[in-house]
Tab-separated table of N, CA and C and ligand atoms in Angstrom:
chain	number	residue	atom	x	y	z
A	1	MET	N	15.514	-10.059	-17.441
A	1	MET	CA	14.481	-10.816	-16.727
A	1	MET	C	14.545	-10.501	-15.231
A	2	TYR	N	13.374	-10.171	-14.647
A	2	TYR	CA	13.311	-9.828	-13.227
A	2	TYR	C	12.648	-10.971	-12.472
A	3	SER	N	13.103	-11.234	-11.253
A	3	SER	CA	12.437	-12.247	-10.445
A	3	SER	C	11.218	-11.662	-9.744
A	4	CYS	N	11.181	-10.333	-9.613
A	4	CYS	CA	10.079	-9.694	-8.891
A	4	CYS	C	8.881	-9.496	-9.832
A	5	LEU	N	7.725	-9.972	-9.388
A	5	LEU	CA	6.503	-9.883	-10.197
A	5	LEU	C	6.181	-8.444	-10.601
A	6	PHE	N	6.236	-7.515	-9.646
A	6	PHE	CA	5.841	-6.144	-9.971
A	6	PHE	C	6.916	-5.437	-10.798
A	7	CYS	N	8.184	-5.805	-10.634
A	7	CYS	CA	9.207	-5.274	-11.548
A	7	CYS	C	8.916	-5.729	-12.983
A	8	GLN	N	8.405	-6.948	-13.131
A	8	GLN	CA	8.040	-7.433	-14.461
A	8	GLN	C	6.875	-6.629	-15.036
A	9	ILE	N	5.950	-6.208	-14.178
A	9	ILE	CA	4.846	-5.358	-14.648
A	9	ILE	C	5.372	-3.989	-15.042
A	10	VAL	N	6.292	-3.418	-14.240
A	10	VAL	CA	6.900	-2.124	-14.597
A	10	VAL	C	7.576	-2.230	-15.966
A	11	ALA	N	8.286	-3.344	-16.178
A	11	ALA	CA	9.029	-3.531	-17.430
A	11	ALA	C	8.143	-3.996	-18.582
A	12	LYS	N	6.846	-4.153	-18.314
A	12	LYS	CA	5.885	-4.637	-19.317
A	12	LYS	C	6.257	-6.026	-19.837
A	13	GLU	N	6.925	-6.815	-19.012
A	13	GLU	CA	7.251	-8.205	-19.394
A	13	GLU	C	6.073	-9.136	-19.174
A	14	ILE	N	5.165	-8.735	-18.278
A	14	ILE	CA	3.903	-9.452	-18.136
A	14	ILE	C	2.774	-8.429	-18.208
A	15	PRO	N	1.604	-8.853	-18.667
A	15	PRO	CA	0.524	-7.885	-18.858
A	15	PRO	C	-0.092	-7.419	-17.557
A	16	SER	N	-0.655	-6.226	-17.593
A	16	SER	CA	-1.417	-5.716	-16.459
A	16	SER	C	-2.588	-4.926	-17.031
A	17	TYR	N	-3.416	-4.443	-16.170
A	17	TYR	CA	-4.520	-3.568	-16.569
A	17	TYR	C	-4.174	-2.176	-16.051
A	18	PRO	N	-3.401	-1.406	-16.842
A	18	PRO	CA	-2.897	-0.120	-16.345
A	18	PRO	C	-3.997	0.925	-16.197
A	19	ILE	N	-3.782	1.843	-15.254
A	19	ILE	CA	-4.748	2.918	-14.996
A	19	ILE	C	-4.106	4.279	-15.242
A	20	ALA	N	-2.936	4.494	-14.650
A	20	ALA	CA	-2.289	5.804	-14.707
A	20	ALA	C	-0.817	5.620	-14.371
A	21	GLU	N	-0.003	6.591	-14.761
A	21	GLU	CA	1.420	6.509	-14.434
A	21	GLU	C	2.000	7.895	-14.277
A	22	THR	N	3.071	7.960	-13.487
A	22	THR	CA	3.840	9.194	-13.342
A	22	THR	C	5.310	8.819	-13.540
A	23	GLU	N	6.172	9.803	-13.368
A	23	GLU	CA	7.597	9.544	-13.565
A	23	GLU	C	8.095	8.427	-12.641
A	24	ARG	N	7.610	8.404	-11.402
A	24	ARG	CA	8.136	7.460	-10.408
A	24	ARG	C	7.222	6.301	-10.070
A	25	ALA	N	5.939	6.381	-10.442
A	25	ALA	CA	4.978	5.385	-9.958
A	25	ALA	C	3.994	4.993	-11.050
A	26	ILE	N	3.435	3.796	-10.901
A	26	ILE	CA	2.391	3.350	-11.828
A	26	ILE	C	1.223	2.785	-11.022
A	27	ALA	N	0.032	2.832	-11.639
A	27	ALA	CA	-1.179	2.276	-11.026
A	27	ALA	C	-1.796	1.275	-11.993
A	28	PHE	N	-2.205	0.131	-11.450
A	28	PHE	CA	-2.838	-0.904	-12.277
A	28	PHE	C	-3.798	-1.697	-11.399
A	29	MET	N	-4.611	-2.524	-12.056
A	29	MET	CA	-5.636	-3.258	-11.317
A	29	MET	C	-5.039	-4.467	-10.584
A	30	ASP	N	-5.580	-4.727	-9.381
A	30	ASP	CA	-5.271	-5.970	-8.665
A	30	ASP	C	-6.129	-7.073	-9.266
A	31	ILE	N	-5.520	-8.185	-9.664
A	31	ILE	CA	-6.290	-9.242	-10.337
A	31	ILE	C	-6.938	-10.230	-9.357
A	32	PHE	N	-6.761	-9.996	-8.048
A	32	PHE	CA	-7.522	-10.730	-7.025
A	32	PHE	C	-8.230	-9.667	-6.174
A	33	PRO	N	-9.188	-8.955	-6.768
A	33	PRO	CA	-9.708	-7.740	-6.118
A	33	PRO	C	-10.500	-8.025	-4.842
A	34	ALA	N	-10.243	-7.194	-3.842
A	34	ALA	CA	-11.018	-7.247	-2.598
A	34	ALA	C	-12.381	-6.605	-2.800
A	35	ALA	N	-12.493	-5.744	-3.803
A	35	ALA	CA	-13.752	-5.079	-4.147
A	35	ALA	C	-13.607	-4.624	-5.598
A	36	PRO	N	-14.719	-4.401	-6.305
A	36	PRO	CA	-14.607	-3.918	-7.694
A	36	PRO	C	-13.807	-2.617	-7.752
A	37	GLY	N	-12.850	-2.580	-8.692
A	37	GLY	CA	-12.035	-1.377	-8.854
A	37	GLY	C	-10.772	-1.355	-8.023
A	38	HIS	N	-10.507	-2.434	-7.274
A	38	HIS	CA	-9.306	-2.521	-6.428
A	38	HIS	C	-8.051	-2.332	-7.299
A	39	ALA	N	-7.263	-1.313	-6.966
A	39	ALA	CA	-6.057	-0.980	-7.734
A	39	ALA	C	-4.822	-1.065	-6.848
A	40	LEU	N	-3.687	-1.139	-7.483
A	40	LEU	CA	-2.391	-1.131	-6.790
A	40	LEU	C	-1.557	0.015	-7.339
A	41	VAL	N	-0.834	0.688	-6.466
A	41	VAL	CA	0.108	1.733	-6.885
A	41	VAL	C	1.485	1.328	-6.404
A	42	ILE	N	2.444	1.324	-7.309
A	42	ILE	CA	3.805	0.867	-6.973
A	42	ILE	C	4.839	1.855	-7.503
A	43	PRO	N	5.992	1.919	-6.851
A	43	PRO	CA	7.090	2.702	-7.431
A	43	PRO	C	7.723	1.919	-8.587
A	44	ARG	N	8.182	2.647	-9.617
A	44	ARG	CA	8.880	1.963	-10.717
A	44	ARG	C	10.156	1.299	-10.200
A	45	ARG	N	10.813	1.987	-9.257
A	45	ARG	CA	12.082	1.469	-8.713
A	45	ARG	C	11.781	0.435	-7.636
A	46	HIS	N	12.449	-0.699	-7.687
A	46	HIS	CA	12.171	-1.768	-6.723
A	46	HIS	C	12.570	-1.388	-5.301
A	47	SER	N	11.649	-1.670	-4.374
A	47	SER	CA	11.960	-1.730	-2.938
A	47	SER	C	11.007	-2.775	-2.390
A	48	ALA	N	11.428	-3.472	-1.358
A	48	ALA	CA	10.645	-4.619	-0.887
A	48	ALA	C	9.320	-4.206	-0.274
A	49	ASP	N	9.314	-3.094	0.422
A	49	ASP	CA	8.099	-2.641	1.098
A	49	ASP	C	8.275	-1.179	1.483
A	50	ALA	N	7.239	-0.606	2.088
A	50	ALA	CA	7.287	0.826	2.413
A	50	ALA	C	8.367	1.156	3.436
A	51	LEU	N	8.771	0.165	4.228
A	51	LEU	CA	9.846	0.401	5.204
A	51	LEU	C	11.184	0.625	4.515
A	52	GLU	N	11.312	0.066	3.307
A	52	GLU	CA	12.587	0.110	2.581
A	52	GLU	C	12.605	1.176	1.485
A	53	ALA	N	11.454	1.702	1.114
A	53	ALA	CA	11.372	2.597	-0.043
A	53	ALA	C	11.961	3.968	0.270
A	54	ALA	N	12.544	4.604	-0.754
A	54	ALA	CA	13.045	5.975	-0.616
A	54	ALA	C	11.866	6.922	-0.446
A	55	SER	N	12.100	8.024	0.279
A	55	SER	CA	10.990	8.925	0.590
A	55	SER	C	10.356	9.494	-0.675
A	56	GLU	N	11.161	9.742	-1.720
A	56	GLU	CA	10.558	10.289	-2.947
A	56	GLU	C	9.654	9.272	-3.630
A	57	ASP	N	9.959	7.981	-3.473
A	57	ASP	CA	9.068	6.960	-4.032
A	57	ASP	C	7.796	6.829	-3.192
A	58	LEU	N	7.934	6.943	-1.875
A	58	LEU	CA	6.746	6.920	-1.015
A	58	LEU	C	5.833	8.095	-1.341
A	59	THR	N	6.435	9.258	-1.506
A	59	THR	CA	5.647	10.449	-1.833
A	59	THR	C	4.932	10.271	-3.167
A	60	ALA	N	5.675	9.766	-4.159
A	60	ALA	CA	5.081	9.583	-5.493
A	60	ALA	C	3.946	8.565	-5.442
A	61	CYS	N	4.128	7.491	-4.673
A	61	CYS	CA	3.091	6.460	-4.602
A	61	CYS	C	1.846	6.973	-3.890
A	62	MET	N	2.028	7.668	-2.779
A	62	MET	CA	0.837	8.145	-2.054
A	62	MET	C	0.116	9.205	-2.858
A	63	THR	N	0.880	10.038	-3.577
A	63	THR	CA	0.254	11.064	-4.413
A	63	THR	C	-0.577	10.420	-5.521
A	64	LEU	N	0.010	9.395	-6.189
A	64	LEU	CA	-0.738	8.719	-7.257
A	64	LEU	C	-1.907	7.929	-6.671
A	65	ALA	N	-1.720	7.312	-5.502
A	65	ALA	CA	-2.814	6.562	-4.866
A	65	ALA	C	-4.000	7.492	-4.576
A	66	ALA	N	-3.713	8.694	-4.107
A	66	ALA	CA	-4.807	9.642	-3.852
A	66	ALA	C	-5.507	10.016	-5.151
A	67	SER	N	-4.754	10.175	-6.234
A	67	SER	CA	-5.377	10.465	-7.538
A	67	SER	C	-6.276	9.318	-7.967
A	68	VAL	N	-5.778	8.080	-7.801
A	68	VAL	CA	-6.592	6.910	-8.169
A	68	VAL	C	-7.847	6.863	-7.295
A	69	GLY	N	-7.707	7.203	-6.021
A	69	GLY	CA	-8.864	7.238	-5.134
A	69	GLY	C	-9.904	8.256	-5.600
A	70	ARG	N	-9.437	9.438	-5.987
A	70	ARG	CA	-10.376	10.451	-6.495
A	70	ARG	C	-11.033	9.977	-7.789
A	71	ALA	N	-10.260	9.254	-8.623
A	71	ALA	CA	-10.832	8.718	-9.861
A	71	ALA	C	-11.883	7.649	-9.554
A	72	ALA	N	-11.668	6.867	-8.483
A	72	ALA	CA	-12.657	5.848	-8.100
A	72	ALA	C	-13.948	6.506	-7.642
A	73	ILE	N	-13.838	7.625	-6.953
A	73	ILE	CA	-15.046	8.344	-6.512
A	73	ILE	C	-15.751	8.974	-7.717
A	74	ALA	N	-14.966	9.599	-8.611
A	74	ALA	CA	-15.580	10.270	-9.768
A	74	ALA	C	-16.049	9.273	-10.824
A	75	GLY	N	-15.247	8.224	-11.047
A	75	GLY	CA	-15.504	7.333	-12.180
A	75	GLY	C	-16.243	6.067	-11.848
A	76	LEU	N	-16.158	5.615	-10.601
A	76	LEU	CA	-16.807	4.361	-10.210
A	76	LEU	C	-17.966	4.594	-9.248
A	77	GLY	N	-18.137	5.820	-8.820
A	77	GLY	CA	-19.210	6.110	-7.879
A	77	GLY	C	-18.925	5.656	-6.463
A	78	ALA	N	-17.640	5.452	-6.131
A	78	ALA	CA	-17.304	5.054	-4.765
A	78	ALA	C	-17.661	6.176	-3.787
A	79	ASP	N	-17.982	5.767	-2.548
A	79	ASP	CA	-18.285	6.752	-1.499
A	79	ASP	C	-17.050	7.077	-0.667
A	80	GLY	N	-16.052	6.196	-0.722
A	80	GLY	CA	-14.822	6.378	0.050
A	80	GLY	C	-13.766	5.420	-0.487
A	81	VAL	N	-12.594	5.452	0.129
A	81	VAL	CA	-11.469	4.635	-0.342
A	81	VAL	C	-10.688	4.123	0.859
A	82	THR	N	-10.313	2.852	0.827
A	82	THR	CA	-9.347	2.334	1.789
A	82	THR	C	-7.983	2.296	1.120
A	83	PHE	N	-7.011	2.989	1.716
A	83	PHE	CA	-5.614	2.887	1.289
A	83	PHE	C	-4.939	1.938	2.257
A	84	GLN	N	-4.210	0.964	1.740
A	84	GLN	CA	-3.600	-0.034	2.635
A	84	GLN	C	-2.234	-0.432	2.105
A	85	SER	N	-1.265	-0.556	3.005
A	85	SER	CA	0.066	-1.029	2.612
A	85	SER	C	0.581	-1.962	3.695
A	86	LEU	N	0.872	-3.197	3.318
A	86	LEU	CA	1.356	-4.202	4.256
A	86	LEU	C	2.868	-4.309	4.111
A	87	ALA	N	3.570	-4.407	5.221
A	87	ALA	CA	5.026	-4.522	5.166
A	87	ALA	C	5.477	-5.750	5.946
A	88	ARG	N	6.068	-6.679	5.239
A	88	ARG	CA	6.634	-7.915	5.773
A	88	ARG	C	5.556	-8.978	6.025
A	89	PRO	N	5.993	-10.243	6.038
A	89	PRO	CA	5.039	-11.350	6.167
A	89	PRO	C	4.162	-11.253	7.415
A	90	ALA	N	4.697	-10.748	8.514
A	90	ALA	CA	3.895	-10.661	9.730
A	90	ALA	C	2.652	-9.804	9.524
A	91	ALA	N	2.736	-8.867	8.584
A	91	ALA	CA	1.591	-7.990	8.297
A	91	ALA	C	0.694	-8.569	7.211
A	92	GLY	N	1.129	-9.682	6.609
A	92	GLY	CA	0.325	-10.309	5.567
A	92	GLY	C	0.773	-9.982	4.156
A	93	GLN	N	1.912	-9.294	4.020
A	93	GLN	CA	2.409	-8.968	2.674
A	93	GLN	C	2.720	-10.246	1.911
A	94	THR	N	2.330	-10.277	0.633
A	94	THR	CA	2.581	-11.458	-0.195
A	94	THR	C	3.438	-11.165	-1.418
A	95	VAL	N	3.444	-9.917	-1.887
A	95	VAL	CA	4.299	-9.533	-3.018
A	95	VAL	C	5.296	-8.508	-2.489
A	96	PHE	N	6.579	-8.809	-2.641
A	96	PHE	CA	7.606	-8.031	-1.939
A	96	PHE	C	8.245	-6.970	-2.836
A	97	HIS	N	7.362	-6.185	-3.427
A	97	HIS	CA	7.704	-4.924	-4.109
A	97	HIS	C	6.708	-3.933	-3.527
A	98	SER	N	7.188	-2.860	-2.944
A	98	SER	CA	6.302	-1.998	-2.160
A	98	SER	C	5.097	-1.548	-2.985
A	99	HIS	N	3.960	-1.462	-2.322
A	99	HIS	CA	2.732	-1.088	-3.019
A	99	HIS	C	1.690	-0.574	-2.046
A	100	ILE	N	0.786	0.216	-2.589
A	100	ILE	CA	-0.379	0.705	-1.845
A	100	ILE	C	-1.624	0.167	-2.527
A	101	HIS	N	-2.466	-0.506	-1.752
A	101	HIS	CA	-3.774	-0.923	-2.258
A	101	HIS	C	-4.702	0.292	-2.239
A	102	VAL	N	-5.465	0.457	-3.303
A	102	VAL	CA	-6.494	1.499	-3.361
A	102	VAL	C	-7.814	0.771	-3.600
A	103	ILE	N	-8.628	0.693	-2.557
A	103	ILE	CA	-9.833	-0.136	-2.603
A	103	ILE	C	-11.060	0.776	-2.513
A	104	PRO	N	-11.833	0.849	-3.607
A	104	PRO	CA	-13.042	1.683	-3.558
A	104	PRO	C	-14.027	1.137	-2.519
A	105	ARG	N	-14.650	2.036	-1.788
A	105	ARG	CA	-15.604	1.646	-0.742
A	105	ARG	C	-16.962	2.279	-1.002
A	106	HIS	N	-17.980	1.559	-0.586
A	106	HIS	CA	-19.351	2.048	-0.741
A	106	HIS	C	-20.031	2.010	0.612
A	107	ASP	N	-20.885	2.987	0.851
A	107	ASP	CA	-21.617	3.029	2.120
A	107	ASP	C	-22.284	1.677	2.369
A	108	GLY	N	-22.018	1.099	3.544
A	108	GLY	CA	-22.658	-0.158	3.910
A	108	GLY	C	-22.045	-1.392	3.292
A	109	ASP	N	-20.892	-1.277	2.619
A	109	ASP	CA	-20.302	-2.480	2.005
A	109	ASP	C	-19.755	-3.420	3.088
A	110	GLN	N	-19.354	-4.625	2.657
A	110	GLN	CA	-18.993	-5.681	3.610
A	110	GLN	C	-17.500	-5.733	3.924
A	111	PHE	N	-16.711	-4.814	3.322
A	111	PHE	CA	-15.265	-4.803	3.562
A	111	PHE	C	-15.018	-4.382	5.016
A	112	ALA	N	-14.357	-5.240	5.786
A	112	ALA	CA	-14.228	-4.980	7.220
A	112	ALA	C	-12.810	-4.561	7.584
A	113	VAL	N	-12.680	-3.608	8.504
A	113	VAL	CA	-11.350	-3.315	9.039
A	113	VAL	C	-10.933	-4.495	9.927
A	114	PRO	N	-9.622	-4.847	9.947
A	114	PRO	CA	-9.206	-6.093	10.596
A	114	PRO	C	-8.971	-5.986	12.099
A	115	TRP	N	-9.612	-5.060	12.783
A	115	TRP	CA	-9.488	-5.020	14.236
A	115	TRP	C	-10.807	-4.560	14.840
A	116	PRO	N	-11.113	-5.040	16.047
A	116	PRO	CA	-12.341	-4.598	16.693
A	116	PRO	C	-12.160	-3.185	17.222
A	117	SER	N	-13.179	-2.369	17.156
A	117	SER	CA	-13.084	-0.999	17.654
A	117	SER	C	-13.403	-1.002	19.148
A	118	MET	N	-12.340	-1.215	19.944
A	118	MET	CA	-12.511	-1.259	21.393
A	118	MET	C	-11.474	-0.354	22.033
A	119	PRO	N	-11.827	0.366	23.076
A	119	PRO	CA	-10.836	1.229	23.729
A	119	PRO	C	-9.700	0.402	24.311
A	120	GLY	N	-8.466	0.928	24.185
A	120	GLY	CA	-7.308	0.230	24.730
A	120	GLY	C	-7.076	0.584	26.190
A	121	ASP	N	-6.143	-0.140	26.761
A	121	ASP	CA	-5.719	0.123	28.143
A	121	ASP	C	-4.784	1.339	28.117
A	122	VAL	N	-5.148	2.417	28.805
A	122	VAL	CA	-4.387	3.666	28.681
A	122	VAL	C	-2.958	3.515	29.211
A	123	THR	N	-2.744	2.659	30.212
A	123	THR	CA	-1.391	2.435	30.724
A	123	THR	C	-0.528	1.783	29.643
A	124	GLU	N	-1.114	0.807	28.956
A	124	GLU	CA	-0.399	0.122	27.878
A	124	GLU	C	-0.161	1.074	26.699
A	125	ILE	N	-1.150	1.900	26.368
A	125	ILE	CA	-0.994	2.855	25.268
A	125	ILE	C	0.169	3.803	25.572
A	126	GLU	N	0.218	4.337	26.792
A	126	GLU	CA	1.300	5.252	27.151
A	126	GLU	C	2.643	4.528	27.165
A	127	ALA	N	2.667	3.263	27.635
A	127	ALA	CA	3.928	2.502	27.653
A	127	ALA	C	4.453	2.290	26.232
A	128	GLN	N	3.549	1.993	25.309
A	128	GLN	CA	3.979	1.797	23.917
A	128	GLN	C	4.463	3.120	23.316
A	129	ALA	N	3.766	4.211	23.643
A	129	ALA	CA	4.197	5.534	23.162
A	129	ALA	C	5.594	5.858	23.676
A	130	GLU	N	5.852	5.549	24.942
A	130	GLU	CA	7.161	5.809	25.542
A	130	GLU	C	8.255	5.006	24.838
A	131	ARG	N	7.957	3.754	24.521
A	131	ARG	CA	8.942	2.920	23.809
A	131	ARG	C	9.222	3.481	22.418
A	132	LEU	N	8.171	3.941	21.736
A	132	LEU	CA	8.362	4.518	20.398
A	132	LEU	C	9.133	5.832	20.477
A	133	ARG	N	8.817	6.678	21.474
A	133	ARG	CA	9.579	7.935	21.637
A	133	ARG	C	11.048	7.625	21.895
A	134	ASN	N	11.309	6.602	22.713
A	134	ASN	CA	12.695	6.212	22.982
A	134	ASN	C	13.391	5.753	21.711
A	135	ALA	N	12.667	4.991	20.877
A	135	ALA	CA	13.256	4.549	19.607
A	135	ALA	C	13.635	5.760	18.767
A	136	PHE	N	12.747	6.765	18.711
A	136	PHE	CA	13.052	7.980	17.942
A	136	PHE	C	14.218	8.745	18.542
A	137	SER	N	14.347	8.736	19.867
A	137	SER	CA	15.426	9.518	20.470
A	137	SER	C	16.776	8.820	20.310
A	138	ASN	N	16.759	7.515	19.997
A	138	ASN	CA	18.005	6.762	19.862
A	138	ASN	C	18.487	6.593	18.425
A	139	ALA	N	17.636	6.904	17.448
A	139	ALA	CA	18.011	6.690	16.052
A	139	ALA	C	17.134	7.538	15.157
A	140	GLU	N	17.560	7.668	13.879
A	140	GLU	CA	16.734	8.336	12.880
A	140	GLU	C	16.029	7.293	12.054
A	141	PHE	N	14.757	7.516	11.840
A	141	PHE	CA	13.999	6.578	11.003
A	141	PHE	C	13.528	7.275	9.748
B	201	5GP	P1	-0.027	-7.838	-0.573
B	201	5GP	O1	-0.719	-9.098	-0.124
B	201	5GP	O2	1.461	-8.072	-0.742
B	201	5GP	O3	-0.344	-6.624	0.238
B	201	5GP	O4	-0.629	-7.507	-1.988
B	201	5GP	C1	-0.236	-8.112	-3.173
B	201	5GP	C2	-1.378	-7.986	-4.131
B	201	5GP	O5	-0.931	-8.346	-5.423
B	201	5GP	C3	-2.565	-8.901	-3.792
B	201	5GP	O6	-3.738	-8.140	-3.521
B	201	5GP	C4	-2.729	-9.770	-5.036
B	201	5GP	O7	-4.064	-9.939	-5.365
B	201	5GP	C5	-1.994	-8.970	-6.115
B	201	5GP	N1	-1.412	-9.764	-7.166
B	201	5GP	C6	-0.780	-10.966	-7.027
B	201	5GP	N2	-0.361	-11.402	-8.246
B	201	5GP	C7	-0.727	-10.442	-9.137
B	201	5GP	C8	-0.539	-10.313	-10.558
B	201	5GP	O8	0.030	-11.166	-11.244
B	201	5GP	N3	-1.032	-9.174	-11.139
B	201	5GP	C9	-1.678	-8.205	-10.409
B	201	5GP	N4	-2.109	-7.137	-11.063
B	201	5GP	N5	-1.864	-8.299	-9.072
B	201	5GP	C10	-1.386	-9.411	-8.453
B	202	ZN	ZN1	10.228	-5.313	-7.785
């Protein structure tokens, strides 16, 4: 018995609406869809989020997510796809087994990106870049 909801789906202990699977990852439908055809891609091996997942699981998930996206365009008539992955509560994550949302998009649909498209302050942008470069120079991520 697993306490993690998505581990239970991997183990087929609870039902899902499966779409596709590979050695490392599975794809199934989100049952609270943001749009028709909204799917989730998860690694079979548990990790809390993309920050914690092994690189081979990240690779497998993004590869399968792209396949599901192409299937949404070919099979559902989508015009595009939003790929989304939230990490930690501050980002809005609610299920703590890493996953990628694959949301079919249609020209003119009402699905909105969660930030206004406004130019940033270039001094602040460069300051943030400098802090990130410093983080990279001080450790491996
Ligand atoms: P998050 O908010 O962590 O990025 O995404 C978790 C997703 O899991 C949500 O979109 C939610 O609708 C979906 N979800 C929650 N419970 C279940 C469930 O029991 N089965 C499936 N297939 N999806 C679920
Ligand atoms: Zn899990």
